[in-house]
Amino acid sequence: MAYDMSDVSGFLIPAGFRFGATRAGLKASGRPDFSLIVADASASAAALYTANRITAAPLEVDKAHLKATGGRVRVVAINAGNANCAAGQAGLDAAYATCAAAAVEFGCRPEEVFPSSTGVIGVPLPVEKLVAALPVVKAGLGPDSDHFQQVARAILTTDLVEKTAFVRLEIGGKEVRIAAVGKGSGMIHPRLVPHATMLVYILTDAEIEPAVLQGMLDAAVEVSFNRISVDGDTSTNDTVLLLASGASGARVEAGNVEFETALTQVATSLARQIVADGEGVRHVVELRVNGAATDADAVTVAKRIAHSPLVKTAWAGADPNWGRLMAAIGNSGVQIDPERIDIWFGELRICRDGGRAAEMDVAAAHAYLKQPEFSIAIELNQGEGSCVFWTTDLTAEYVRINADYST
């Protein structure tokens, strides 16, 4: 079965959803900051949330609502400009008030509303602004790409670009569409369970039961959003929501490889877009760790490298200081033999058997690392474990953005 990724000029919006956004007055910039994704009928839902033990009020509400409905969502209500986190009972009250008001507007149960928030932590959410904006967004809802793009813009905070991904495939002779929209730029090191803020909403018009949908989401997230990091900080609000409207009439069962592959493709595309738009980023780095004792060990090594300020600042200066990579690997705690480690920058051999490769060309390595995107491969020679992980450099611009984020 063939499937293809669309580009921005050929939006492929799944049937059964409407979209819209407006200015509720949460962003100091005055830009759109409140958006809705509305299913024409209650949609199957699956979600994953942050592993941070401090979680925003909307996530607590979302978990309770999905449990109460057996995995059904009618309305997704997303505000930017305020994280609604660390606000105590007032934060929960605000999230529940948003759901109650949306339920009245759309004639559904409050439990079928899925709220999300992103922005500054520890500031009370002026929920009255969201309630007042609900009728405005409702009046402007639409099913086409322009309306979808309104959501993509309204959920941004420090992001510089909108992030979307699309796939079309055929199942049982019927066209199925998958579309994803997300945001994330700083505080990016998602650890989504079970298993700045990252918010991701993936929509499909396939017909899929919630339990099957959850299993598919778990698998897709593990090799996409759980394989990225900008700064090593895990947000209190990270959320990935997958909705299936069933409007295409194509039923998808567990084990459908074509759909699972397409879903993973969309998730990976969006994950890489989030990394590329990281705060202050000048270099995007693909880490390929091979030969670990286990896949889990490979991920541990990749994360240790991705979270090392010394490594990341070397990348910012295109400094081929491979010794910092060795130090990070050794500090990861996984099974290694220092004398069996090999490292490449792209096709350039940098390290052989734990020491500097005789053919290492410092000038060539420096030139390679000056590219906006590059790949580093590490061979541990301990087993069959491997992973691919995407991360970034760490620049003075990142410090500037986050030194005065709340002021």
XYZ file of C-alpha atoms in Angstrom, residues 175-322:
148
model
C -9.184 7.208 1.215
C -8.009 7.893 4.760
C -6.436 11.168 5.809
C -4.202 11.979 8.758
C -3.344 15.558 9.707
C -1.276 16.798 12.630
C -0.722 20.214 14.139
C 1.620 21.052 16.983
C 3.662 23.602 18.827
C 6.897 23.514 20.757
C 10.137 25.488 20.796
C 11.550 25.550 24.324
C 11.159 23.311 27.393
C 11.330 20.446 24.899
C 12.281 16.998 26.136
C 8.996 15.120 25.970
C 8.666 12.056 28.149
C 5.169 11.008 27.326
C 3.455 8.288 29.313
C 2.110 5.671 29.575
C 5.139 4.430 28.527
C 7.591 26.468 26.162
C 5.501 23.047 26.132
C 4.808 20.589 23.399
C 1.199 20.270 22.318
C 0.314 17.960 19.431
C -3.079 17.117 17.927
C -3.318 14.338 15.347
C -6.580 13.821 13.490
C -7.779 11.091 11.172
C -11.068 10.279 9.497
C -10.524 6.522 9.874
C -12.854 4.550 12.129
C -10.792 3.187 15.015
C -11.824 2.062 18.494
C -10.241 4.023 21.386
C -8.264 1.050 22.750
C -6.775 0.311 19.327
C -6.087 4.001 18.805
C -4.191 4.163 22.114
C -1.920 1.282 21.182
C -1.113 2.877 17.846
C -0.374 6.226 19.475
C 1.899 4.635 22.081
C 4.010 3.012 19.368
C 4.209 6.102 17.162
C 5.145 8.455 20.001
C 7.917 6.207 21.291
C 9.987 6.637 18.104
C 9.057 10.274 17.398
C 8.188 12.699 20.207
C 10.046 10.606 22.785
C 13.161 10.875 20.594
C 13.606 14.639 20.589
C 15.112 17.229 22.916
C 15.948 20.920 22.643
C 16.983 21.769 26.190
C 16.377 18.677 28.334
C 13.503 20.242 30.278
C 10.234 18.310 30.331
C 7.179 20.560 30.383
C 4.315 20.359 32.831
C 1.841 20.540 29.926
C 3.134 18.140 27.248
C 0.206 16.474 25.523
C -0.342 14.398 22.389
C -3.975 13.780 21.436
C -5.085 11.482 18.602
C -8.691 11.689 17.382
C -10.465 9.454 14.862
C -13.752 10.769 13.449
C -14.682 7.679 11.389
C -16.053 10.003 8.679
C -14.182 8.220 5.873
C -16.007 4.956 6.563
C -12.701 3.067 6.492
C -12.403 0.827 9.536
C -8.898 0.257 10.890
C -8.174 -2.649 13.221
C -5.182 -3.340 15.434
C -2.131 -4.446 13.507
C -2.882 -2.432 10.359
C 0.698 -1.813 9.257
C -0.204 0.741 6.569
C -2.019 3.013 9.012
C 0.569 2.546 11.766
C 3.367 3.449 9.351
C 1.527 6.547 8.138
C 0.803 7.643 11.713
C 4.463 7.254 12.674
C 5.488 9.232 9.590
C 3.250 12.144 10.556
C 4.419 12.065 14.174
C 8.091 11.953 13.184
C 7.665 14.844 10.756
C 6.071 17.016 13.429
C 8.679 16.000 16.031
C 11.516 17.040 13.728
C 9.774 20.329 12.951
C 9.593 21.070 16.676
C 13.325 20.470 17.056
C 14.140 22.625 14.030
C 12.165 25.508 15.570
C 13.884 25.206 18.939
C 14.569 28.442 20.764
C 17.753 30.064 19.466
C 18.675 26.982 17.456
C 21.300 27.258 14.718
C 22.043 23.549 14.286
C 19.773 20.498 14.237
C 21.597 17.275 15.036
C 20.587 13.723 14.221
C 22.207 11.274 16.626
C 22.486 7.662 15.494
C 23.580 5.373 18.299
C 24.259 1.784 17.254
C 25.771 -1.295 18.857
C 24.383 -0.683 22.340
C 23.564 -3.619 24.583
C 19.852 -2.717 24.253
C 17.696 -0.135 22.524
C 17.088 1.447 25.926
C 20.840 1.844 26.415
C 21.108 3.508 23.011
C 18.421 6.020 23.988
C 20.174 6.685 27.309
C 23.427 7.485 25.496
C 21.666 9.728 22.992
C 19.919 11.666 25.753
C 23.132 12.098 27.736
C 24.787 13.612 24.676
C 21.732 15.711 23.778
C 21.552 17.166 27.305
C 25.238 17.987 27.757
C 25.788 21.786 27.758
C 29.427 21.199 26.806
C 28.468 19.137 23.766
C 25.671 21.484 22.726
C 27.781 24.634 22.987
C 30.521 22.954 20.942
C 27.918 22.326 18.238
C 26.893 25.986 18.442
C 30.437 26.933 17.529
C 30.884 24.084 15.019
C 33.738 22.860 17.193
C 34.623 19.219 16.373
C 35.459 18.508 20.017
C 34.661 14.795 19.941
